[in-house]
Each structure stands twice: as C-alpha cells, then as structure tokens.
Amino acid sequence: MSKGEGKRSTKKSYVAAFVVFQTAIILIFALTVMKSRASVLSSNNSTTSSINMRLLAQVDIKNTNFGHFKYNNSTLTVLYDGWILSSERLSGNGNLGNDINSGILRLRSEGKVHLMKIIKRNKSGVMNCDWSINLGTRQVENLRCN
C-alpha cells in the first residue's frame, strides 16, 4: 500500500465519520425539537347578553412546535347536558327549565382545530371546557378547560 492510498483511505474514513455524525445530529434534532405536539387552546373573556344569548369568547391557540401550522377547518360546539344546543331540540329535556329557574346554567363546550405542518404531519388540538352561566349577573363562572 502506497503513501497516497493510505491518505485516501484516511480521508474516506473521516468523511464517513462526518456523515454519520451529521446524521446523528439531524436525527436527534428531528426527534426532540421537531417533535410535533398538539397546540394549546384556551378561552378568555366570555360574556353573555341574556338567556336568548350570544356567546362572545376569545379563543387563543398557542403553537408549541418549531415552525408554523396551517389552520384548516375549526369547530366549536356548545353542549347542554349532552345535547348540542345548535342542532338538537331541547323540548325533550326537562332539566333546562329547572336550571334556568335556579339561575345557573351549566354548559360544556368542545373545540377542535385541525393542524397541518410543512412536513405534512396531521395534528389536532382539542379543547373541552365545563362552565356555568350565572343568569342573575350574566357572568361566566367555574370555567375549567382541559
């Protein structure tokens, strides 16, 4: 083996070691920093106007990922005792009148946001909130979100 072949072999081994090292760094970066996480949804400043109400709420979406998300169709559903207020008839549910007369209306809201990243990883953030409306003061009470 000549002196030139030994240097060439050493250079090849250095290049191979560098490629392996860079691959390991990229893999560690992809598995830790680029790991896709669900976004954090929260709701603030909810107000109501009457029992025939309109709910005004600020919904914040915090992206905890490296990079940006594209927000596709988003939905928010308000439920009363398992009933969807916007699409189900409440006439079959006898508890609504009692809850209105008691002055506290307990509601549940569920929200889901579909997220798509540049790498095309589909994720969705889900928000489930339980809250009560005090009909006397027209304020939201006991707002708990998961």
JSON list of C-alpha atoms in Angstrom, two decimals, residues 71-130:
[
{"chain": "A", "resi": 71, "resn": "TYR", "atom": "CA", "xyz": [-55.14, 26.04, 10.49]},
{"chain": "A", "resi": 72, "resn": "ASN", "atom": "CA", "xyz": [-57.81, 24.29, 8.48]},
{"chain": "A", "resi": 73, "resn": "ASN", "atom": "CA", "xyz": [-61.50, 23.98, 9.35]},
{"chain": "A", "resi": 74, "resn": "SER", "atom": "CA", "xyz": [-62.14, 24.60, 13.03]},
{"chain": "A", "resi": 75, "resn": "THR", "atom": "CA", "xyz": [-65.25, 23.79, 15.02]},
{"chain": "A", "resi": 76, "resn": "LEU", "atom": "CA", "xyz": [-66.72, 24.83, 18.35]},
{"chain": "A", "resi": 77, "resn": "THR", "atom": "CA", "xyz": [-69.71, 23.07, 19.87]},
{"chain": "A", "resi": 78, "resn": "VAL", "atom": "CA", "xyz": [-71.66, 24.15, 22.95]},
{"chain": "A", "resi": 79, "resn": "LEU", "atom": "CA", "xyz": [-73.43, 21.30, 24.75]},
{"chain": "A", "resi": 80, "resn": "TYR", "atom": "CA", "xyz": [-76.06, 21.34, 27.48]},
{"chain": "A", "resi": 81, "resn": "ASP", "atom": "CA", "xyz": [-76.38, 18.09, 29.41]},
{"chain": "A", "resi": 82, "resn": "GLY", "atom": "CA", "xyz": [-75.07, 16.15, 26.40]},
{"chain": "A", "resi": 83, "resn": "TRP", "atom": "CA", "xyz": [-77.32, 17.96, 23.92]},
{"chain": "A", "resi": 84, "resn": "ILE", "atom": "CA", "xyz": [-75.85, 20.08, 21.14]},
{"chain": "A", "resi": 85, "resn": "LEU", "atom": "CA", "xyz": [-77.53, 23.46, 21.55]},
{"chain": "A", "resi": 86, "resn": "SER", "atom": "CA", "xyz": [-77.21, 24.48, 17.94]},
{"chain": "A", "resi": 87, "resn": "SER", "atom": "CA", "xyz": [-78.77, 21.40, 16.35]},
{"chain": "A", "resi": 88, "resn": "GLU", "atom": "CA", "xyz": [-80.78, 19.35, 18.87]},
{"chain": "A", "resi": 89, "resn": "ARG", "atom": "CA", "xyz": [-84.24, 20.18, 20.15]},
{"chain": "A", "resi": 90, "resn": "LEU", "atom": "CA", "xyz": [-84.30, 20.82, 23.86]},
{"chain": "A", "resi": 91, "resn": "SER", "atom": "CA", "xyz": [-88.03, 20.20, 24.31]},
{"chain": "A", "resi": 92, "resn": "GLY", "atom": "CA", "xyz": [-87.41, 16.58, 25.35]},
{"chain": "A", "resi": 93, "resn": "ASN", "atom": "CA", "xyz": [-85.05, 17.63, 28.14]},
{"chain": "A", "resi": 94, "resn": "GLY", "atom": "CA", "xyz": [-86.96, 18.64, 31.28]},
{"chain": "A", "resi": 95, "resn": "ASN", "atom": "CA", "xyz": [-83.91, 19.88, 33.21]},
{"chain": "A", "resi": 96, "resn": "LEU", "atom": "CA", "xyz": [-83.37, 23.03, 31.15]},
{"chain": "A", "resi": 97, "resn": "GLY", "atom": "CA", "xyz": [-86.31, 24.89, 32.69]},
{"chain": "A", "resi": 98, "resn": "ASN", "atom": "CA", "xyz": [-85.23, 23.92, 36.22]},
{"chain": "A", "resi": 99, "resn": "ASP", "atom": "CA", "xyz": [-81.66, 25.07, 35.58]},
{"chain": "A", "resi": 100, "resn": "ILE", "atom": "CA", "xyz": [-82.85, 28.39, 34.15]},
{"chain": "A", "resi": 101, "resn": "ASN", "atom": "CA", "xyz": [-85.09, 28.93, 37.21]},
{"chain": "A", "resi": 102, "resn": "SER", "atom": "CA", "xyz": [-82.18, 28.11, 39.55]},
{"chain": "A", "resi": 103, "resn": "GLY", "atom": "CA", "xyz": [-80.18, 30.93, 37.96]},
{"chain": "A", "resi": 104, "resn": "ILE", "atom": "CA", "xyz": [-77.17, 28.79, 36.98]},
{"chain": "A", "resi": 105, "resn": "LEU", "atom": "CA", "xyz": [-76.93, 27.25, 33.51]},
{"chain": "A", "resi": 106, "resn": "ARG", "atom": "CA", "xyz": [-74.18, 24.60, 33.23]},
{"chain": "A", "resi": 107, "resn": "LEU", "atom": "CA", "xyz": [-72.70, 24.20, 29.76]},
{"chain": "A", "resi": 108, "resn": "ARG", "atom": "CA", "xyz": [-69.92, 22.25, 28.10]},
{"chain": "A", "resi": 109, "resn": "SER", "atom": "CA", "xyz": [-68.00, 23.35, 25.02]},
{"chain": "A", "resi": 110, "resn": "GLU", "atom": "CA", "xyz": [-65.78, 21.27, 22.81]},
{"chain": "A", "resi": 111, "resn": "GLY", "atom": "CA", "xyz": [-63.45, 22.67, 20.20]},
{"chain": "A", "resi": 112, "resn": "LYS", "atom": "CA", "xyz": [-61.16, 21.01, 17.70]},
{"chain": "A", "resi": 113, "resn": "VAL", "atom": "CA", "xyz": [-58.63, 22.61, 15.40]},
{"chain": "A", "resi": 114, "resn": "HIS", "atom": "CA", "xyz": [-57.03, 20.59, 12.60]},
{"chain": "A", "resi": 115, "resn": "LEU", "atom": "CA", "xyz": [-53.40, 21.48, 12.13]},
{"chain": "A", "resi": 116, "resn": "MET", "atom": "CA", "xyz": [-51.06, 20.71, 9.26]},
{"chain": "A", "resi": 117, "resn": "LYS", "atom": "CA", "xyz": [-47.33, 21.33, 9.33]},
{"chain": "A", "resi": 118, "resn": "ILE", "atom": "CA", "xyz": [-44.93, 21.77, 6.43]},
{"chain": "A", "resi": 119, "resn": "ILE", "atom": "CA", "xyz": [-43.79, 18.16, 6.87]},
{"chain": "A", "resi": 120, "resn": "LYS", "atom": "CA", "xyz": [-47.49, 17.20, 6.46]},
{"chain": "A", "resi": 121, "resn": "ARG", "atom": "CA", "xyz": [-47.94, 15.76, 9.94]},
{"chain": "A", "resi": 122, "resn": "ASN", "atom": "CA", "xyz": [-51.62, 15.98, 10.74]},
{"chain": "A", "resi": 123, "resn": "LYS", "atom": "CA", "xyz": [-52.38, 17.05, 14.30]},
{"chain": "A", "resi": 124, "resn": "SER", "atom": "CA", "xyz": [-55.46, 18.34, 16.00]},
{"chain": "A", "resi": 125, "resn": "GLY", "atom": "CA", "xyz": [-55.80, 20.33, 19.18]},
{"chain": "A", "resi": 126, "resn": "VAL", "atom": "CA", "xyz": [-58.86, 19.64, 21.30]},
{"chain": "A", "resi": 127, "resn": "MET", "atom": "CA", "xyz": [-60.36, 21.88, 23.96]},
{"chain": "A", "resi": 128, "resn": "ASN", "atom": "CA", "xyz": [-63.02, 20.65, 26.39]},
{"chain": "A", "resi": 129, "resn": "CYS", "atom": "CA", "xyz": [-64.45, 23.25, 28.76]},
{"chain": "A", "resi": 130, "resn": "ASP", "atom": "CA", "xyz": [-67.04, 22.97, 31.51]}
]
